[in-house]
Tab-separated table of C-alpha atoms in Angstrom:
chain	number	residue	atom	x	y	z
A	12	UNK	CA	8.647	-23.632	-138.872
A	13	UNK	CA	10.260	-20.270	-138.068
A	14	UNK	CA	9.558	-17.032	-136.211
A	15	UNK	CA	8.901	-13.717	-137.898
A	16	UNK	CA	8.955	-10.254	-136.316
A	17	UNK	CA	5.796	-8.247	-136.845
A	18	UNK	CA	6.131	-4.449	-136.743
A	19	UNK	CA	3.258	-2.516	-135.195
A	20	UNK	CA	2.386	1.149	-135.672
A	21	UNK	CA	4.098	2.170	-132.431
A	22	UNK	CA	7.356	0.468	-133.533
A	23	UNK	CA	6.794	-2.370	-131.068
A	24	UNK	CA	7.758	-5.843	-132.311
A	25	UNK	CA	5.970	-9.104	-131.673
A	26	UNK	CA	6.902	-12.599	-132.800
A	27	UNK	CA	4.792	-15.140	-134.647
A	28	UNK	CA	5.485	-18.785	-135.513
A	29	UNK	CA	4.750	-19.462	-139.171
A	30	UNK	CA	5.551	-21.975	-141.899
A	31	UNK	CA	5.655	-21.811	-145.692
A	32	UNK	CA	3.244	-24.337	-147.172
A	33	UNK	CA	2.647	-25.710	-150.669
A	34	UNK	CA	-0.566	-26.942	-152.272
A	35	UNK	CA	-0.770	-28.118	-155.884
A	36	UNK	CA	2.604	-26.523	-156.586
A	37	UNK	CA	1.595	-23.086	-155.203
A	38	UNK	CA	3.109	-21.534	-152.080
A	39	UNK	CA	1.564	-19.736	-149.105
A	40	UNK	CA	2.021	-19.086	-145.376
A	41	UNK	CA	0.289	-20.542	-142.327
A	42	UNK	CA	0.092	-19.385	-138.725
A	43	UNK	CA	1.392	-22.328	-136.707
A	44	UNK	CA	-0.247	-21.101	-133.511
A	45	UNK	CA	-3.856	-21.352	-134.767
A	46	UNK	CA	-3.514	-23.060	-138.191
A	47	UNK	CA	-5.023	-20.075	-140.025
A	48	UNK	CA	-3.812	-19.302	-143.536
A	49	UNK	CA	-2.009	-15.934	-143.617
A	50	UNK	CA	-0.913	-15.943	-147.260
A	51	UNK	CA	-3.033	-18.066	-149.624
A	52	UNK	CA	-1.300	-20.696	-151.716
A	53	UNK	CA	-1.244	-18.587	-154.851
A	54	UNK	CA	2.437	-17.973	-155.587
A	55	UNK	CA	5.012	-19.786	-157.683
A	56	UNK	CA	7.676	-18.943	-155.068
A	57	UNK	CA	7.523	-17.523	-151.546
A	58	UNK	CA	10.642	-16.583	-149.610
A	59	UNK	CA	10.979	-14.824	-146.267
A	60	UNK	CA	13.087	-11.657	-146.573
A	61	UNK	CA	13.103	-10.141	-143.061
A	62	UNK	CA	10.756	-9.110	-140.254
A	63	UNK	CA	7.238	-9.645	-141.647
A	64	UNK	CA	8.120	-9.328	-145.345
A	65	UNK	CA	8.240	-11.935	-148.105
A	66	UNK	CA	9.299	-12.071	-151.733
A	67	UNK	CA	6.395	-13.545	-153.690
A	68	UNK	CA	6.773	-14.629	-157.333
A	69	UNK	CA	4.007	-14.957	-159.903
A	70	UNK	CA	5.061	-15.883	-163.412
A	71	UNK	CA	8.373	-14.142	-164.109
A	72	UNK	CA	7.884	-11.207	-161.717
A	73	UNK	CA	8.463	-10.698	-157.989
A	74	UNK	CA	6.551	-8.462	-155.652
A	75	UNK	CA	7.075	-7.748	-151.967
A	76	UNK	CA	4.231	-8.633	-149.579
A	77	UNK	CA	3.813	-8.803	-145.819
A	78	UNK	CA	2.745	-11.800	-143.726
A	79	UNK	CA	-0.943	-10.910	-144.219
A	80	UNK	CA	-0.634	-10.839	-148.027
A	81	UNK	CA	-0.706	-7.033	-148.221
A	82	UNK	CA	1.280	-5.805	-151.232
A	83	UNK	CA	4.168	-3.560	-150.142
A	84	UNK	CA	5.964	-3.139	-153.493
A	85	UNK	CA	4.324	-4.098	-156.757
A	86	UNK	CA	6.783	-3.145	-159.469
A	87	UNK	CA	7.852	-5.551	-162.165
A	88	UNK	CA	11.051	-7.081	-160.900
A	89	UNK	CA	12.735	-10.145	-162.371
A	90	UNK	CA	14.786	-10.695	-159.196
A	91	UNK	CA	13.740	-10.893	-155.548
A	92	UNK	CA	13.766	-7.652	-153.568
A	93	UNK	CA	16.663	-7.228	-151.152
A	94	UNK	CA	17.072	-5.547	-147.776
A	95	UNK	CA	19.594	-2.904	-146.719
A	96	UNK	CA	20.105	-2.292	-143.012
A	97	UNK	CA	18.376	-0.863	-141.113
A	98	UNK	CA	15.022	-0.251	-142.833
A	99	UNK	CA	15.250	-0.131	-146.613
A	100	UNK	CA	14.239	-2.392	-149.469
A	101	UNK	CA	15.810	-2.171	-152.911
A	102	UNK	CA	15.984	-3.689	-156.346
A	103	UNK	CA	18.990	-3.418	-158.629
A	104	UNK	CA	18.855	-1.075	-161.610
A	105	UNK	CA	19.889	-2.926	-164.757
A	106	UNK	CA	23.075	-1.554	-166.321
A	107	UNK	CA	23.778	0.765	-163.385
A	108	UNK	CA	25.541	0.727	-160.023
A	109	UNK	CA	22.471	2.375	-158.527
A	110	UNK	CA	19.560	0.733	-156.764
A	111	UNK	CA	15.879	1.646	-156.601
A	112	UNK	CA	15.155	2.159	-152.899
A	113	UNK	CA	11.859	1.783	-151.032
A	114	UNK	CA	10.816	2.448	-147.449
A	115	UNK	CA	9.246	-0.235	-145.253
A	116	UNK	CA	5.844	1.156	-146.220
A	117	UNK	CA	6.682	0.608	-149.894
A	118	UNK	CA	7.252	4.246	-150.868
A	119	UNK	CA	9.749	4.724	-153.689
A	120	UNK	CA	12.591	6.933	-152.406
A	121	UNK	CA	14.728	7.207	-155.542
A	122	UNK	CA	17.757	5.646	-157.222
A	123	UNK	CA	21.002	5.812	-155.276
A	124	UNK	CA	24.247	3.879	-154.955
A	125	UNK	CA	24.704	1.363	-152.142
A	126	UNK	CA	24.752	2.706	-148.555
A	127	UNK	CA	23.838	6.241	-149.660
A	128	UNK	CA	20.625	6.621	-147.674
A	129	UNK	CA	20.631	7.495	-143.975
A	130	UNK	CA	17.483	7.216	-141.856
A	131	UNK	CA	16.258	10.324	-140.052
A	132	UNK	CA	13.373	10.661	-137.617
A	133	UNK	CA	9.772	9.905	-138.633
A	134	UNK	CA	10.583	8.027	-141.872
A	135	UNK	CA	12.615	10.818	-143.409
A	136	UNK	CA	15.914	10.060	-145.150
A	137	UNK	CA	18.853	11.849	-146.627
A	138	UNK	CA	21.216	10.745	-149.376
A	139	UNK	CA	24.895	11.293	-148.671
A	140	UNK	CA	27.315	12.965	-151.031
A	141	UNK	CA	29.434	10.701	-153.234
A	142	UNK	CA	31.300	10.868	-156.518
A	143	UNK	CA	28.037	10.544	-158.436
A	144	UNK	CA	26.106	12.957	-156.216
A	145	UNK	CA	27.852	16.171	-155.210
A	146	UNK	CA	25.104	17.515	-152.929
A	147	UNK	CA	22.868	16.076	-150.187
A	148	UNK	CA	19.167	15.475	-150.822
A	149	UNK	CA	16.562	15.115	-148.065
A	150	UNK	CA	13.546	12.871	-148.699
A	151	UNK	CA	10.118	13.032	-147.051
A	152	UNK	CA	8.055	9.930	-146.059
A	153	UNK	CA	5.932	10.253	-149.235
A	154	UNK	CA	9.070	10.062	-151.390
A	155	UNK	CA	9.061	13.761	-152.310
A	156	UNK	CA	12.195	15.839	-151.874
A	157	UNK	CA	12.215	18.207	-148.932
A	158	UNK	CA	15.438	19.816	-150.163
A	159	UNK	CA	18.144	19.192	-152.723
A	160	UNK	CA	21.536	20.785	-153.346
A	161	UNK	CA	22.109	20.673	-149.572
A	162	UNK	CA	25.680	21.276	-148.391
A	163	UNK	CA	25.439	20.123	-144.765
A	164	UNK	CA	22.961	18.422	-142.448
A	165	UNK	CA	22.814	18.182	-138.632
A	166	UNK	CA	20.667	15.690	-136.728
A	167	UNK	CA	20.718	13.493	-133.649
A	168	UNK	CA	19.163	10.109	-132.900
A	169	UNK	CA	16.959	11.591	-130.168
A	170	UNK	CA	15.913	14.647	-132.221
A	171	UNK	CA	12.654	14.916	-134.134
A	172	UNK	CA	14.038	18.014	-135.892
A	173	UNK	CA	16.896	18.446	-138.342
A	174	UNK	CA	19.010	21.375	-139.500
A	175	UNK	CA	20.430	21.738	-142.990
A	176	UNK	CA	22.506	24.290	-144.880
A	177	UNK	CA	21.747	25.318	-148.420
A	178	UNK	CA	23.174	28.255	-150.364
A	179	UNK	CA	25.012	29.523	-147.244
A	180	UNK	CA	21.766	29.658	-145.256
A	181	UNK	CA	20.675	27.327	-142.426
A	182	UNK	CA	17.148	25.917	-142.097
A	183	UNK	CA	15.315	24.081	-139.306
A	184	UNK	CA	12.682	21.443	-140.028
A	185	UNK	CA	10.383	19.354	-137.808
A	186	UNK	CA	10.020	15.816	-139.177
A	187	UNK	CA	6.986	15.098	-136.969
A	188	UNK	CA	4.808	18.018	-138.072
A	189	UNK	CA	6.612	18.183	-141.456
A	190	UNK	CA	6.996	21.956	-141.363
A	191	UNK	CA	9.795	24.496	-141.518
A	192	UNK	CA	10.720	26.208	-138.247
A	193	UNK	CA	12.060	29.652	-137.364
A	194	UNK	CA	11.150	30.947	-140.812
A	195	UNK	CA	11.569	34.604	-139.814
A	196	UNK	CA	15.127	34.113	-138.532
A	197	UNK	CA	18.253	34.603	-140.627
A	198	UNK	CA	20.522	31.788	-139.340
A	199	UNK	CA	24.203	31.939	-140.287
A	200	UNK	CA	25.502	29.130	-138.015
A	201	UNK	CA	24.059	26.187	-136.052
A	202	UNK	CA	25.751	24.058	-133.386
A	203	UNK	CA	24.628	20.998	-131.417
A	204	UNK	CA	27.656	20.630	-129.124
A	205	UNK	CA	27.365	17.750	-126.591
A	206	UNK	CA	23.986	19.015	-125.413
A	207	UNK	CA	22.335	16.719	-127.978
A	208	UNK	CA	22.974	13.760	-125.647
A	209	UNK	CA	21.063	15.381	-122.772
A	210	UNK	CA	18.534	17.827	-124.243
A	211	UNK	CA	16.427	16.977	-127.295
A	212	UNK	CA	15.873	19.372	-130.198
A	213	UNK	CA	17.951	22.219	-128.818
A	214	UNK	CA	20.218	24.239	-131.120
A	215	UNK	CA	22.756	27.006	-130.619
A	216	UNK	CA	21.986	29.538	-133.359
A	217	UNK	CA	24.034	32.446	-134.618
A	218	UNK	CA	21.683	35.006	-136.136
A	219	UNK	CA	21.776	38.594	-137.378
A	220	UNK	CA	20.717	39.599	-133.848
A	221	UNK	CA	23.428	37.605	-132.064
A	222	UNK	CA	23.760	34.131	-130.530
A	223	UNK	CA	20.769	32.405	-128.938
A	224	UNK	CA	19.446	29.020	-127.870
A	225	UNK	CA	16.507	27.630	-129.844
A	226	UNK	CA	14.015	25.023	-128.644
A	227	UNK	CA	13.063	23.538	-132.006
A	228	UNK	CA	10.640	20.981	-130.585
A	229	UNK	CA	8.410	23.792	-129.316
A	230	UNK	CA	9.486	26.295	-131.984
A	231	UNK	CA	10.454	28.966	-129.426
A	232	UNK	CA	13.577	30.665	-128.105
A	233	UNK	CA	14.936	29.210	-124.891
A	234	UNK	CA	17.411	32.110	-124.763
A	235	UNK	CA	16.757	34.984	-127.158
A	236	UNK	CA	19.590	36.105	-129.455
A	237	UNK	CA	21.854	38.686	-127.880
A	238	UNK	CA	24.840	40.441	-129.424
A	239	UNK	CA	26.477	40.468	-125.972
A	240	UNK	CA	26.661	36.644	-125.950
A	241	UNK	CA	30.083	35.417	-127.078
A	242	UNK	CA	29.551	31.673	-126.735
A	243	UNK	CA	27.025	29.050	-125.638
A	244	UNK	CA	28.274	25.571	-124.828
A	245	UNK	CA	27.319	22.418	-122.962
A	246	UNK	CA	28.763	22.185	-119.449
A	247	UNK	CA	27.442	19.107	-117.647
A	248	UNK	CA	24.279	17.025	-117.900
A	249	UNK	CA	21.427	19.509	-118.480
A	250	UNK	CA	23.515	22.605	-117.801
A	251	UNK	CA	24.801	25.033	-120.396
A	252	UNK	CA	27.044	28.038	-119.934
A	253	UNK	CA	26.401	31.366	-121.651
A	254	UNK	CA	29.529	33.453	-121.922
A	255	UNK	CA	29.186	37.228	-122.113
A	256	UNK	CA	31.842	39.876	-122.528
A	257	UNK	CA	31.698	40.665	-118.804
A	258	UNK	CA	31.036	37.240	-117.274
A	259	UNK	CA	29.105	34.007	-117.493
A	260	UNK	CA	25.622	32.642	-116.759
A	261	UNK	CA	24.340	29.087	-116.537
A	262	UNK	CA	21.118	27.725	-117.996
A	263	UNK	CA	19.333	24.754	-116.460
A	264	UNK	CA	17.367	22.916	-119.150
A	265	UNK	CA	15.425	20.844	-116.600
A	266	UNK	CA	13.560	23.942	-115.375
A	267	UNK	CA	14.369	26.470	-118.134
A	268	UNK	CA	16.217	28.720	-115.685
A	269	UNK	CA	18.784	31.352	-116.669
A	270	UNK	CA	20.991	32.482	-113.785
A	271	UNK	CA	22.384	35.863	-112.911
A	272	UNK	CA	25.848	36.694	-114.193
A	273	UNK	CA	28.982	35.319	-112.509
A	274	UNK	CA	32.701	35.776	-113.076
A	275	UNK	CA	32.901	32.109	-114.036
A	276	UNK	CA	30.781	28.931	-113.941
A	277	UNK	CA	32.289	25.463	-113.885
A	278	UNK	CA	31.368	21.850	-113.310
A	279	UNK	CA	32.230	20.358	-109.939
A	280	UNK	CA	34.603	17.586	-108.945
A	281	UNK	CA	31.792	15.686	-107.176
A	282	UNK	CA	28.170	15.846	-108.360
A	283	UNK	CA	27.067	14.224	-105.092
A	284	UNK	CA	28.153	17.388	-103.278
A	285	UNK	CA	27.290	20.176	-105.724
A	286	UNK	CA	25.764	20.577	-109.157
A	287	UNK	CA	27.961	23.502	-110.250
A	288	UNK	CA	30.664	25.799	-108.941
A	289	UNK	CA	29.996	29.540	-109.212
A	290	UNK	CA	32.736	32.142	-109.017
A	291	UNK	CA	31.848	35.775	-108.237
A	292	UNK	CA	34.819	38.091	-107.806
A	293	UNK	CA	36.613	36.681	-104.716
A	294	UNK	CA	33.715	34.527	-103.559
A	295	UNK	CA	33.292	30.842	-104.419
A	296	UNK	CA	29.776	29.416	-104.286
A	297	UNK	CA	28.055	26.185	-105.217
A	298	UNK	CA	24.689	25.215	-106.699
A	299	UNK	CA	23.235	22.522	-104.447
A	300	UNK	CA	21.017	19.596	-105.420
A	301	UNK	CA	17.892	21.531	-104.343
A	302	UNK	CA	19.014	24.432	-106.593
A	303	UNK	CA	19.936	26.608	-103.626
A	304	UNK	CA	23.172	28.600	-103.837
A	305	UNK	CA	25.547	29.050	-100.907
A	306	UNK	CA	29.145	30.091	-100.284
A	307	UNK	CA	31.760	27.419	-99.745
A	308	UNK	CA	33.513	27.176	-96.411
A	309	UNK	CA	37.282	27.325	-96.074
A	310	UNK	CA	37.319	23.562	-95.534
A	311	UNK	CA	35.272	22.943	-98.713
A	312	UNK	CA	37.579	25.246	-100.679
A	313	UNK	CA	40.499	23.207	-99.372
A	314	UNK	CA	38.840	20.007	-100.560
A	315	UNK	CA	38.264	21.607	-103.930
A	316	UNK	CA	41.958	22.510	-104.122
A	317	UNK	CA	42.898	18.910	-103.360
A	318	UNK	CA	40.634	17.709	-106.188
A	319	UNK	CA	41.549	20.457	-108.649
A	320	UNK	CA	43.121	17.874	-110.941
A	321	UNK	CA	39.577	16.777	-111.879
A	322	UNK	CA	38.731	20.250	-113.184
A	323	UNK	CA	39.548	21.604	-116.634
A	324	UNK	CA	42.487	23.952	-117.110
A	325	UNK	CA	40.070	26.810	-117.787
A	326	UNK	CA	38.286	26.169	-114.474
A	327	UNK	CA	41.584	25.978	-112.581
A	328	UNK	CA	42.538	29.441	-113.835
A	329	UNK	CA	39.179	30.799	-112.673
């Protein structure tokens, strides 16, 4: 008796106690909780692979089935199917160092060397470069290639979109809707910065019209491209700074707010007191927790001076 992990459509796992049984020399699977037969005793061999999947042998050939006897992979295979972490099945290719890879739904993804495939969002994958494969390929859930001859790919674990570079041009793609994004934009550079850990599906794009901030999840500009923008970078939590030739603004992702221009914007030494520090000529102000802005008192400026060691060198100069 052992427990298997059943995967549901919403990626939630449940456990089930089962046992492999044999009748007249044929193997099957029984649910130990209600004594119902899950896999009929019709196989010459039955071996649990992982989660809810089993290698089932008939005659000289193996196929991969799930705990309810649904066929996942039905290709002639003289050896049991194997599993590669985190969510791939494979069978070895005779006379080659490559393997035939399959997704958990049984879709054939292609032949690649070990540890080549990397999982992306929504059952997409990409194959890394190696000595046998000079360029990246990106694979859709149906096994078709989204793109090949790709030079670079950008993605994040909490992103449903990806960015990839091909022939010196950048592209954006939504894995959920399976469509290309920003198709009318000529993108020369893309950056994620540290904002990927706080704000999903947001990209810093350099275009023919300047630098902007693109909300790929909603396929819209959060900050339109502007030739006056020199740099966009993550500041703290959901705040970004937008540096212009004549000053700096901040952008609050939580409410999609772009500030007026300041001489300098910096993070604070104590987030319990202020969200940001704002410098405007000779005046020092702070963004409060309620998003109000007020000038700092002489005493607060003194406290800031005493804690200046917690600020970056760039902020100290400001």
